[in-house]
Amino acid sequence: MAMVEDYIDFDIENMLDLSMFDPPLPDSASLIEVKSIPKKRKRLTIKHDILALRQKYNQLTTELELLKSKTPLTLTKSTWQERSIEQARLAKQAMQENTRLRELLNQHLQLSRGLERMYSKIQRINKLSYPGVEQFAVLGITKRHESLRGILQHQYNLLSSHWIRHDLYRYENSDENIAKSQLHTLCAEPFIDYVKCTSYSKSVADISNIIWDMLDFCLEDNPKAFEVIDKDTECFQDDILYSRYICHNKDSSLPPYEARLAMRRFIEKDRVVIIWHTITDDTLYPWNPKYWRNNASGWMIIQSQGKNKSRIMSYIHMAAPTITTEPQGFDICALMTNMLKQFEQDMNLCDEVITKRIAQC
């Protein structure tokens, strides 16, 4: 029975056209039109957009922090970057080296300038006489004449400086008699400066001859101040005298006084210059250690003031005499004061001798 019913149903389905109940299928053109029509988007407000962006930002930030924690950030330098850094370092090093070299160059330039100044001074010093026989006035056993000439030439070269220092040039055209003496002290050592200017009615040649002859025996004409014990004089052809004498001071209980004087006369066109200087050491004639040693030097100019009229200008420097063994109770200042008085007496005696000889001519 059941099989019959199934069979009948099958037939009925075959007999009926079920396609009539299905909706019609669209064609391809209609499908294209349907796809091209955009779907309407659901409209959102600005507030929803901001919230969505903020959520996205927070999400990305969280992911970034997570990546940083997992892999540390290391920057890799490119080849050009490393090269530029190295060039900058080398440039800075070169600038520092340049600064250091400039400083060294300035130091060497200063040193070279100092050496150049020193060399120029040495050249000027070399033009002068060497510090030996001339400056220290020392005589040896041989070449005594040459040594005396060098000593007195050095003394002559100092004439201009002393003339300016002591204002002697101011008295050249004057007829006034000038006599000035001063006792000074330098480094606890006393010394005497004496300036004397006098005019005479006689020619330069006559006055110079009188003074030159007087230098050998002036002390003999002054028995009041000194008593000459011994005297010896060497004369040379070129107006050079070397006088050695020992004298005793009658007014003092001091030991005898020994002097060694080298003298020279320079005859020039308009004047005559006479100079003298103490010989500090003589190998051939050594000093007596018991005697005082003279220490003096002087310059004298005799120049014309017209026909048969001459002007004598002189400057004399006397240092304190020396002795190997000083006596007890010795006062050097008292000795120098006494010497100054005696020297002034000698100069007055010279004036008398010159006046007397002029009258005899």
mmCIF file of C-alpha atoms in Angstrom:
data_model
loop_
_atom_site.group_PDB
_atom_site.id
_atom_site.type_symbol
_atom_site.label_atom_id
_atom_site.label_comp_id
_atom_site.label_asym_id
_atom_site.label_seq_id
_atom_site.Cartn_x
_atom_site.Cartn_y
_atom_site.Cartn_z
ATOM 1 C CA MET A 1 0.000 0.000 0.000
ATOM 2 C CA ALA A 2 2.745 2.274 0.881
ATOM 3 C CA MET A 3 4.602 1.526 -2.255
ATOM 4 C CA VAL A 4 1.608 2.505 -4.321
ATOM 5 C CA GLU A 5 1.383 5.836 -2.589
ATOM 6 C CA ASP A 6 5.012 6.572 -3.152
ATOM 7 C CA TYR A 7 4.663 5.797 -6.757
ATOM 8 C CA ILE A 8 1.687 8.031 -7.155
ATOM 9 C CA ASP A 9 3.503 10.958 -5.479
ATOM 10 C CA PHE A 10 6.465 10.515 -7.782
ATOM 11 C CA ASP A 11 4.252 10.709 -10.772
ATOM 12 C CA ILE A 12 2.494 13.700 -9.570
ATOM 13 C CA GLU A 13 5.762 15.541 -9.089
ATOM 14 C CA ASN A 14 6.870 14.617 -12.541
ATOM 15 C CA MET A 15 3.652 15.784 -13.982
ATOM 16 C CA LEU A 16 3.743 19.129 -12.291
ATOM 17 C CA ASP A 17 6.271 21.750 -13.504
ATOM 18 C CA LEU A 18 7.780 22.998 -10.329
ATOM 19 C CA SER A 19 9.847 25.622 -12.121
ATOM 20 C CA MET A 20 6.835 27.749 -12.471
ATOM 21 C CA PHE A 21 6.986 28.472 -8.801
ATOM 22 C CA ASP A 22 10.672 29.662 -8.868
ATOM 23 C CA PRO A 23 11.414 33.378 -9.378
ATOM 24 C CA PRO A 24 12.877 34.383 -12.711
ATOM 25 C CA LEU A 25 16.719 34.504 -12.905
ATOM 26 C CA PRO A 26 18.209 37.903 -13.678
ATOM 27 C CA ASP A 27 20.322 38.394 -16.755
ATOM 28 C CA SER A 28 23.965 39.552 -16.841
ATOM 29 C CA ALA A 29 23.155 43.207 -17.571
ATOM 30 C CA SER A 30 20.908 43.469 -14.589
ATOM 31 C CA LEU A 31 23.632 41.869 -12.422
ATOM 32 C CA ILE A 32 26.150 44.558 -13.482
ATOM 33 C CA GLU A 33 23.722 47.305 -12.624
ATOM 34 C CA VAL A 34 23.075 45.824 -9.215
ATOM 35 C CA LYS A 35 26.814 45.555 -8.415
ATOM 36 C CA SER A 36 27.507 49.154 -9.475
ATOM 37 C CA ILE A 37 25.021 50.616 -7.060
ATOM 38 C CA PRO A 38 26.973 51.396 -3.798
ATOM 39 C CA LYS A 39 25.632 50.303 -0.576
ATOM 40 C CA LYS A 40 24.681 52.959 1.866
ATOM 41 C CA ARG A 41 27.202 53.363 4.685
ATOM 42 C CA LYS A 42 25.973 53.650 8.117
ATOM 43 C CA ARG A 43 26.486 57.288 9.150
ATOM 44 C CA LEU A 44 28.647 57.843 12.275
ATOM 45 C CA THR A 45 29.098 61.009 14.347
ATOM 46 C CA ILE A 46 32.429 62.881 14.879
ATOM 47 C CA LYS A 47 32.519 61.734 18.451
ATOM 48 C CA HIS A 48 32.512 58.115 17.339
ATOM 49 C CA ASP A 49 35.374 58.858 14.886
ATOM 50 C CA ILE A 50 37.513 60.461 17.620
ATOM 51 C CA LEU A 51 36.909 57.538 19.940
ATOM 52 C CA ALA A 52 37.852 55.088 17.220
ATOM 53 C CA LEU A 53 41.068 56.979 16.399
ATOM 54 C CA ARG A 54 42.003 57.177 20.058
ATOM 55 C CA GLN A 55 41.517 53.464 20.462
ATOM 56 C CA LYS A 56 43.665 52.860 17.382
ATOM 57 C CA TYR A 57 46.399 55.207 18.754
ATOM 58 C CA ASN A 58 46.429 53.431 22.084
ATOM 59 C CA GLN A 59 46.619 50.095 20.358
ATOM 60 C CA LEU A 60 49.571 51.144 18.174
ATOM 61 C CA THR A 61 51.360 52.708 21.136
ATOM 62 C CA THR A 62 51.025 49.509 23.087
ATOM 63 C CA GLU A 63 52.367 47.487 20.192
ATOM 64 C CA LEU A 64 55.348 49.908 19.813
ATOM 65 C CA GLU A 65 56.294 49.636 23.463
ATOM 66 C CA LEU A 66 56.038 45.880 23.215
ATOM 67 C CA LEU A 67 58.389 45.838 20.230
ATOM 68 C CA LYS A 68 60.890 48.122 21.989
ATOM 69 C CA SER A 69 60.990 45.871 25.005
ATOM 70 C CA LYS A 70 61.598 42.803 22.890
ATOM 71 C CA THR A 71 64.254 44.256 20.527
ATOM 72 C CA PRO A 72 66.528 47.104 21.858
ATOM 73 C CA LEU A 73 66.903 50.093 19.579
ATOM 74 C CA THR A 74 70.375 50.178 17.999
ATOM 75 C CA LEU A 75 71.295 52.736 15.387
ATOM 76 C CA THR A 76 73.638 51.542 12.706
ATOM 77 C CA LYS A 77 76.076 54.112 11.313
ATOM 78 C CA SER A 78 76.460 54.291 7.638
ATOM 79 C CA THR A 79 79.861 54.479 5.906
ATOM 80 C CA TRP A 80 79.467 58.169 5.043
ATOM 81 C CA GLN A 81 78.466 59.012 8.586
ATOM 82 C CA GLU A 82 81.563 57.298 9.988
ATOM 83 C CA ARG A 83 83.741 59.067 7.429
ATOM 84 C CA SER A 84 82.325 62.487 8.303
ATOM 85 C CA ILE A 85 82.890 61.877 12.021
ATOM 86 C CA GLU A 86 86.486 60.826 11.370
ATOM 87 C CA GLN A 87 87.112 63.899 9.211
ATOM 88 C CA ALA A 88 85.684 66.171 11.918
ATOM 89 C CA ARG A 89 87.961 64.565 14.501
ATOM 90 C CA LEU A 90 91.010 64.949 12.265
ATOM 91 C CA ALA A 91 90.114 68.581 11.546
ATOM 92 C CA LYS A 92 89.906 69.358 15.268
ATOM 93 C CA GLN A 93 93.213 67.582 15.867
ATOM 94 C CA ALA A 94 94.808 69.568 13.035
ATOM 95 C CA MET A 95 93.565 72.848 14.525
ATOM 96 C CA GLN A 96 95.029 71.948 17.922
ATOM 97 C CA GLU A 97 98.337 71.005 16.301
ATOM 98 C CA ASN A 98 98.323 74.259 14.339
ATOM 99 C CA THR A 99 97.798 76.259 17.539
ATOM 100 C CA ARG A 100 100.642 74.430 19.266
ATOM 101 C CA LEU A 101 102.981 74.990 16.300
ATOM 102 C CA ARG A 102 102.123 78.697 16.251
ATOM 103 C CA GLU A 103 103.031 78.968 19.937
ATOM 104 C CA LEU A 104 106.340 77.190 19.304
ATOM 105 C CA LEU A 105 107.009 79.486 16.352
ATOM 106 C CA ASN A 106 106.402 82.585 18.484
ATOM 107 C CA GLN A 107 108.737 81.236 21.165
ATOM 108 C CA HIS A 108 111.476 80.585 18.596
ATOM 109 C CA LEU A 109 110.968 84.056 17.102
ATOM 110 C CA GLN A 110 111.333 85.663 20.531
ATOM 111 C CA LEU A 111 114.447 83.584 21.169
ATOM 112 C CA SER A 112 115.945 84.564 17.817
ATOM 113 C CA ARG A 113 115.240 88.263 18.461
ATOM 114 C CA GLY A 114 116.887 87.998 21.871
ATOM 115 C CA LEU A 115 119.918 86.274 20.378
ATOM 116 C CA GLU A 116 120.099 88.911 17.656
ATOM 117 C CA ARG A 117 120.076 91.718 20.231
ATOM 118 C CA MET A 118 122.705 89.898 22.273
ATOM 119 C CA TYR A 119 124.853 89.377 19.177
ATOM 120 C CA SER A 120 124.638 93.065 18.278
ATOM 121 C CA LYS A 121 125.676 93.981 21.826
ATOM 122 C CA ILE A 122 128.593 91.564 21.625
ATOM 123 C CA GLN A 123 129.682 93.201 18.371
ATOM 124 C CA ARG A 124 129.579 96.635 20.020
ATOM 125 C CA ILE A 125 131.496 95.317 23.011
ATOM 126 C CA ASN A 126 134.088 93.706 20.748
ATOM 127 C CA LYS A 127 134.773 97.074 19.185
ATOM 128 C CA LEU A 128 135.970 98.222 22.591
ATOM 129 C CA SER A 129 139.137 96.976 24.214
ATOM 130 C CA TYR A 130 138.952 93.649 25.985
ATOM 131 C CA PRO A 131 138.622 93.692 29.796
ATOM 132 C CA GLY A 132 142.208 93.019 30.702
ATOM 133 C CA VAL A 133 145.277 95.170 30.700
ATOM 134 C CA GLU A 134 143.453 98.328 29.575
ATOM 135 C CA GLN A 135 140.571 98.248 32.059
ATOM 136 C CA PHE A 136 142.389 96.820 35.071
ATOM 137 C CA ALA A 137 145.654 98.726 34.445
ATOM 138 C CA VAL A 138 147.983 95.753 34.871
ATOM 139 C CA LEU A 139 151.601 95.678 33.707
ATOM 140 C CA GLY A 140 153.594 92.524 33.075
ATOM 141 C CA ILE A 141 157.292 91.844 32.670
ATOM 142 C CA THR A 142 157.316 92.123 28.861
ATOM 143 C CA LYS A 143 155.639 94.536 26.422
ATOM 144 C CA ARG A 144 155.322 97.187 29.076
ATOM 145 C CA HIS A 145 155.371 100.043 26.597
ATOM 146 C CA GLU A 146 152.512 98.534 24.575
ATOM 147 C CA SER A 147 150.522 97.867 27.747
ATOM 148 C CA LEU A 148 150.961 101.448 28.960
ATOM 149 C CA ARG A 149 149.856 102.799 25.589
ATOM 150 C CA GLY A 150 146.718 100.611 25.668
ATOM 151 C CA ILE A 151 145.856 101.610 29.252
ATOM 152 C CA LEU A 152 146.161 105.318 28.526
ATOM 153 C CA GLN A 153 144.300 105.039 25.211
ATOM 154 C CA HIS A 154 141.396 103.431 27.049
ATOM 155 C CA GLN A 155 141.553 106.274 29.560
ATOM 156 C CA TYR A 156 141.468 108.802 26.726
ATOM 157 C CA ASN A 157 138.323 107.196 25.285
ATOM 158 C CA LEU A 158 136.486 107.988 28.542
ATOM 159 C CA LEU A 159 137.190 111.715 28.263
ATOM 160 C CA SER A 160 133.954 112.758 26.510
ATOM 161 C CA SER A 161 131.656 110.917 28.907
ATOM 162 C CA HIS A 162 133.299 112.471 31.987
ATOM 163 C CA TRP A 163 133.252 115.936 30.404
ATOM 164 C CA ILE A 164 129.500 115.694 29.873
ATOM 165 C CA ARG A 165 128.781 114.024 33.228
ATOM 166 C CA HIS A 166 130.559 116.735 35.232
ATOM 167 C CA ASP A 167 129.423 119.703 33.051
ATOM 168 C CA LEU A 168 132.968 120.734 32.168
ATOM 169 C CA TYR A 169 131.887 121.813 28.684
ATOM 170 C CA ARG A 170 130.078 124.755 30.296
ATOM 171 C CA TYR A 171 133.378 126.288 31.431
ATOM 172 C CA GLU A 172 135.173 126.194 28.085
ATOM 173 C CA ASN A 173 134.434 129.794 27.070
ATOM 174 C CA SER A 174 134.578 131.270 30.567
ATOM 175 C CA ASP A 175 137.441 133.069 32.338
ATOM 176 C CA GLU A 176 136.160 132.183 35.790
ATOM 177 C CA ASN A 177 138.376 130.128 38.072
ATOM 178 C CA ILE A 178 136.487 127.005 39.133
ATOM 179 C CA ALA A 179 137.525 124.614 41.912
ATOM 180 C CA LYS A 180 134.978 122.073 43.150
ATOM 181 C CA SER A 181 135.618 119.001 45.270
ATOM 182 C CA GLN A 182 133.125 116.470 46.606
ATOM 183 C CA LEU A 183 133.482 113.417 48.809
ATOM 184 C CA HIS A 184 131.055 110.645 47.770
ATOM 185 C CA THR A 185 130.335 107.111 48.903
ATOM 186 C CA LEU A 186 129.446 104.259 46.566
ATOM 187 C CA CYS A 187 128.802 100.762 47.973
ATOM 188 C CA ALA A 188 130.373 101.852 51.288
ATOM 189 C CA GLU A 189 133.534 102.926 49.402
ATOM 190 C CA PRO A 190 134.396 106.657 49.578
ATOM 191 C CA PHE A 191 135.848 108.538 46.599
ATOM 192 C CA ILE A 192 136.643 112.137 45.685
ATOM 193 C CA ASP A 193 135.623 114.043 42.537
ATOM 194 C CA TYR A 194 137.603 117.203 41.860
ATOM 195 C CA VAL A 195 136.972 119.738 39.076
ATOM 196 C CA LYS A 196 139.287 122.693 38.391
ATOM 197 C CA CYS A 197 139.254 125.279 35.593
ATOM 198 C CA THR A 198 141.777 128.126 35.244
ATOM 199 C CA SER A 199 142.843 130.531 32.497
ATOM 200 C CA TYR A 200 146.434 131.673 31.832
ATOM 201 C CA SER A 201 147.988 134.267 29.556
ATOM 202 C CA LYS A 202 150.179 131.870 27.646
ATOM 203 C CA SER A 203 149.908 129.682 24.557
ATOM 204 C CA VAL A 204 148.647 126.116 24.681
ATOM 205 C CA ALA A 205 152.071 124.679 23.811
ATOM 206 C CA ASP A 206 153.845 126.611 26.569
ATOM 207 C CA ILE A 207 151.277 125.703 29.236
ATOM 208 C CA SER A 208 151.289 122.035 28.240
ATOM 209 C CA ASN A 209 155.108 121.903 28.442
ATOM 210 C CA ILE A 210 155.073 123.461 31.915
ATOM 211 C CA ILE A 211 152.492 120.979 33.197
ATOM 212 C CA TRP A 212 154.218 118.015 31.567
ATOM 213 C CA ASP A 213 157.550 118.925 33.165
ATOM 214 C CA MET A 214 155.839 119.564 36.484
ATOM 215 C CA LEU A 215 154.245 116.111 36.677
ATOM 216 C CA ASP A 216 157.592 114.536 37.445
ATOM 217 C CA PHE A 217 158.606 116.644 40.427
ATOM 218 C CA CYS A 218 155.448 118.364 41.670
ATOM 219 C CA LEU A 219 155.520 116.516 44.987
ATOM 220 C CA GLU A 220 159.090 117.642 45.680
ATOM 221 C CA ASP A 221 157.916 121.265 45.705
ATOM 222 C CA ASN A 222 155.394 120.575 48.456
ATOM 223 C CA PRO A 223 157.282 119.517 51.605
ATOM 224 C CA LYS A 224 154.426 120.692 53.843
ATOM 225 C CA ALA A 225 152.093 117.852 52.841
ATOM 226 C CA PHE A 226 154.323 114.980 51.688
ATOM 227 C CA GLU A 227 157.869 113.831 52.072
ATOM 228 C CA VAL A 228 159.094 111.845 49.084
ATOM 229 C CA ILE A 229 160.973 108.738 50.185
ATOM 230 C CA ASP A 230 161.701 107.134 46.816
ATOM 231 C CA LYS A 231 160.937 108.026 43.205
ATOM 232 C CA ASP A 232 161.547 106.501 39.790
ATOM 233 C CA THR A 233 160.279 107.565 36.376
ATOM 234 C CA GLU A 234 160.307 105.813 32.997
ATOM 235 C CA CYS A 235 160.062 108.056 29.931
ATOM 236 C CA PHE A 236 159.042 106.952 26.442
ATOM 237 C CA GLN A 237 159.399 108.743 23.127
ATOM 238 C CA ASP A 238 155.676 109.150 22.435
ATOM 239 C CA ASP A 239 154.986 111.389 25.460
ATOM 240 C CA ILE A 240 154.363 108.573 27.940
ATOM 241 C CA LEU A 241 155.600 108.665 31.543
ATOM 242 C CA TYR A 242 155.453 105.938 34.157
ATOM 243 C CA SER A 243 156.222 107.369 37.591
ATOM 244 C CA ARG A 244 156.635 105.340 40.782
ATOM 245 C CA TYR A 245 157.118 107.093 44.084
ATOM 246 C CA ILE A 246 156.714 106.548 47.827
ATOM 247 C CA CYS A 247 155.840 109.444 50.091
ATOM 248 C CA HIS A 248 155.105 109.936 53.751
ATOM 249 C CA ASN A 249 152.396 112.119 55.226
ATOM 250 C CA LYS A 250 153.976 114.255 57.934
ATOM 251 C CA ASP A 251 150.657 115.154 59.552
ATOM 252 C CA SER A 252 149.529 111.564 59.999
ATOM 253 C CA SER A 253 150.740 108.416 61.719
ATOM 254 C CA LEU A 254 149.554 106.264 58.813
ATOM 255 C CA PRO A 255 151.954 104.048 56.823
ATOM 256 C CA PRO A 256 153.802 105.455 53.775
ATOM 257 C CA TYR A 257 151.866 106.154 50.625
ATOM 258 C CA GLU A 258 152.911 104.455 47.361
ATOM 259 C CA ALA A 259 151.779 105.596 43.921
ATOM 260 C CA ARG A 260 152.166 104.184 40.400
ATOM 261 C CA LEU A 261 151.013 106.677 37.789
ATOM 262 C CA ALA A 262 150.982 106.225 34.009
ATOM 263 C CA MET A 263 150.729 109.534 32.129
ATOM 264 C CA ARG A 264 150.378 110.482 28.480
ATOM 265 C CA ARG A 265 150.116 113.688 26.481
ATOM 266 C CA PHE A 266 147.938 113.865 23.334
ATOM 267 C CA ILE A 267 148.865 116.837 21.132
ATOM 268 C CA GLU A 268 145.883 117.684 18.924
ATOM 269 C CA LYS A 269 145.087 120.471 16.484
ATOM 270 C CA ASP A 270 143.377 122.962 18.816
ATOM 271 C CA ARG A 271 144.184 121.509 22.210
ATOM 272 C CA VAL A 272 146.457 119.304 24.292
ATOM 273 C CA VAL A 273 145.041 116.485 26.424
ATOM 274 C CA ILE A 274 146.983 115.069 29.390
ATOM 275 C CA ILE A 275 145.686 111.965 31.153
ATOM 276 C CA TRP A 276 146.947 109.769 33.971
ATOM 277 C CA HIS A 277 145.859 106.557 35.649
ATOM 278 C CA THR A 278 147.070 104.448 38.570
ATOM 279 C CA ILE A 279 148.694 101.116 37.707
ATOM 280 C CA THR A 280 146.921 98.630 39.954
ATOM 281 C CA ASP A 281 149.444 95.805 39.555
ATOM 282 C CA ASP A 282 153.003 95.677 38.243
ATOM 283 C CA THR A 283 154.655 92.277 38.012
ATOM 284 C CA LEU A 284 158.110 93.780 37.584
ATOM 285 C CA TYR A 285 157.733 96.150 40.554
ATOM 286 C CA PRO A 286 155.319 94.564 43.061
ATOM 287 C CA TRP A 287 153.566 96.629 45.718
ATOM 288 C CA ASN A 288 154.876 96.765 49.247
ATOM 289 C CA PRO A 289 152.162 95.146 51.442
ATOM 290 C CA LYS A 290 152.941 97.585 54.276
ATOM 291 C CA TYR A 291 152.253 100.715 52.174
ATOM 292 C CA TRP A 292 149.055 102.387 51.140
ATOM 293 C CA ARG A 293 148.299 102.030 47.431
ATOM 294 C CA ASN A 294 147.254 105.015 45.412
ATOM 295 C CA ASN A 295 144.083 104.750 43.295
ATOM 296 C CA ALA A 296 143.502 107.827 41.136
ATOM 297 C CA SER A 297 142.856 108.885 37.554
ATOM 298 C CA GLY A 298 142.541 112.232 35.829
ATOM 299 C CA TRP A 299 141.934 114.117 32.588
ATOM 300 C CA MET A 300 143.196 117.585 31.677
ATOM 301 C CA ILE A 301 142.414 119.650 28.580
ATOM 302 C CA ILE A 302 144.460 122.712 27.617
ATOM 303 C CA GLN A 303 142.748 124.666 24.852
ATOM 304 C CA SER A 304 143.196 128.072 23.300
ATOM 305 C CA GLN A 305 141.046 131.090 24.184
ATOM 306 C CA GLY A 306 142.703 133.408 21.733
ATOM 307 C CA LYS A 307 146.189 134.679 21.104
ATOM 308 C CA ASN A 308 148.529 133.859 24.018
ATOM 309 C CA LYS A 309 145.633 132.764 26.213
ATOM 310 C CA SER A 310 144.843 129.234 27.324
ATOM 311 C CA ARG A 311 142.190 127.525 29.410
ATOM 312 C CA ILE A 312 142.995 124.527 31.640
ATOM 313 C CA MET A 313 140.069 122.271 32.544
ATOM 314 C CA SER A 314 140.716 119.170 34.623
ATOM 315 C CA TYR A 315 138.725 116.421 36.292
ATOM 316 C CA ILE A 316 140.356 114.098 38.860
ATOM 317 C CA HIS A 317 138.844 110.992 40.421
ATOM 318 C CA MET A 318 140.438 109.546 43.564
ATOM 319 C CA ALA A 319 139.215 106.364 45.211
ATOM 320 C CA ALA A 320 140.132 105.265 48.701
ATOM 321 C CA PRO A 321 143.679 103.880 48.910
ATOM 322 C CA THR A 322 144.069 100.215 49.741
ATOM 323 C CA ILE A 323 146.431 98.290 51.967
ATOM 324 C CA THR A 324 146.975 94.574 52.535
ATOM 325 C CA THR A 325 146.855 94.805 56.348
ATOM 326 C CA GLU A 326 144.812 97.698 57.719
ATOM 327 C CA PRO A 327 146.082 99.289 60.931
ATOM 328 C CA GLN A 328 143.948 99.109 64.057
ATOM 329 C CA GLY A 329 141.586 101.991 64.680
ATOM 330 C CA PHE A 330 141.640 102.914 60.990
ATOM 331 C CA ASP A 331 138.964 105.340 59.723
ATOM 332 C CA ILE A 332 138.779 105.409 55.919
ATOM 333 C CA CYS A 333 136.512 108.472 55.823
ATOM 334 C CA ALA A 334 138.929 110.442 57.989
ATOM 335 C CA LEU A 335 141.751 109.380 55.686
ATOM 336 C CA MET A 336 139.846 110.522 52.588
ATOM 337 C CA THR A 337 139.047 113.861 54.215
ATOM 338 C CA ASN A 338 142.711 114.344 55.017
ATOM 339 C CA MET A 339 143.676 113.341 51.475
ATOM 340 C CA LEU A 340 141.213 115.863 50.046
ATOM 341 C CA LYS A 341 142.781 118.673 52.048
ATOM 342 C CA GLN A 342 146.256 117.643 50.954
ATOM 343 C CA PHE A 343 145.149 117.341 47.347
ATOM 344 C CA GLU A 344 143.697 120.850 47.402
ATOM 345 C CA GLN A 345 147.050 122.061 48.725
ATOM 346 C CA ASP A 346 148.782 120.295 45.838
ATOM 347 C CA MET A 347 146.499 121.935 43.290
ATOM 348 C CA ASN A 348 147.169 125.357 44.776
ATOM 349 C CA LEU A 349 150.855 124.569 44.556
ATOM 350 C CA CYS A 350 150.424 123.689 40.885
ATOM 351 C CA ASP A 351 148.853 127.091 40.248
ATOM 352 C CA GLU A 352 151.796 128.773 41.943
ATOM 353 C CA VAL A 353 154.310 126.754 39.951
ATOM 354 C CA ILE A 354 152.567 127.500 36.632
ATOM 355 C CA THR A 355 152.331 131.216 37.407
ATOM 356 C CA LYS A 356 155.985 131.287 38.446
ATOM 357 C CA ARG A 357 157.150 129.544 35.282
ATOM 358 C CA ILE A 358 155.024 131.775 33.067
ATOM 359 C CA ALA A 359 156.708 134.774 34.642
ATOM 360 C CA GLN A 360 160.127 133.245 33.992
ATOM 361 C CA CYS A 361 159.435 132.650 30.293
#
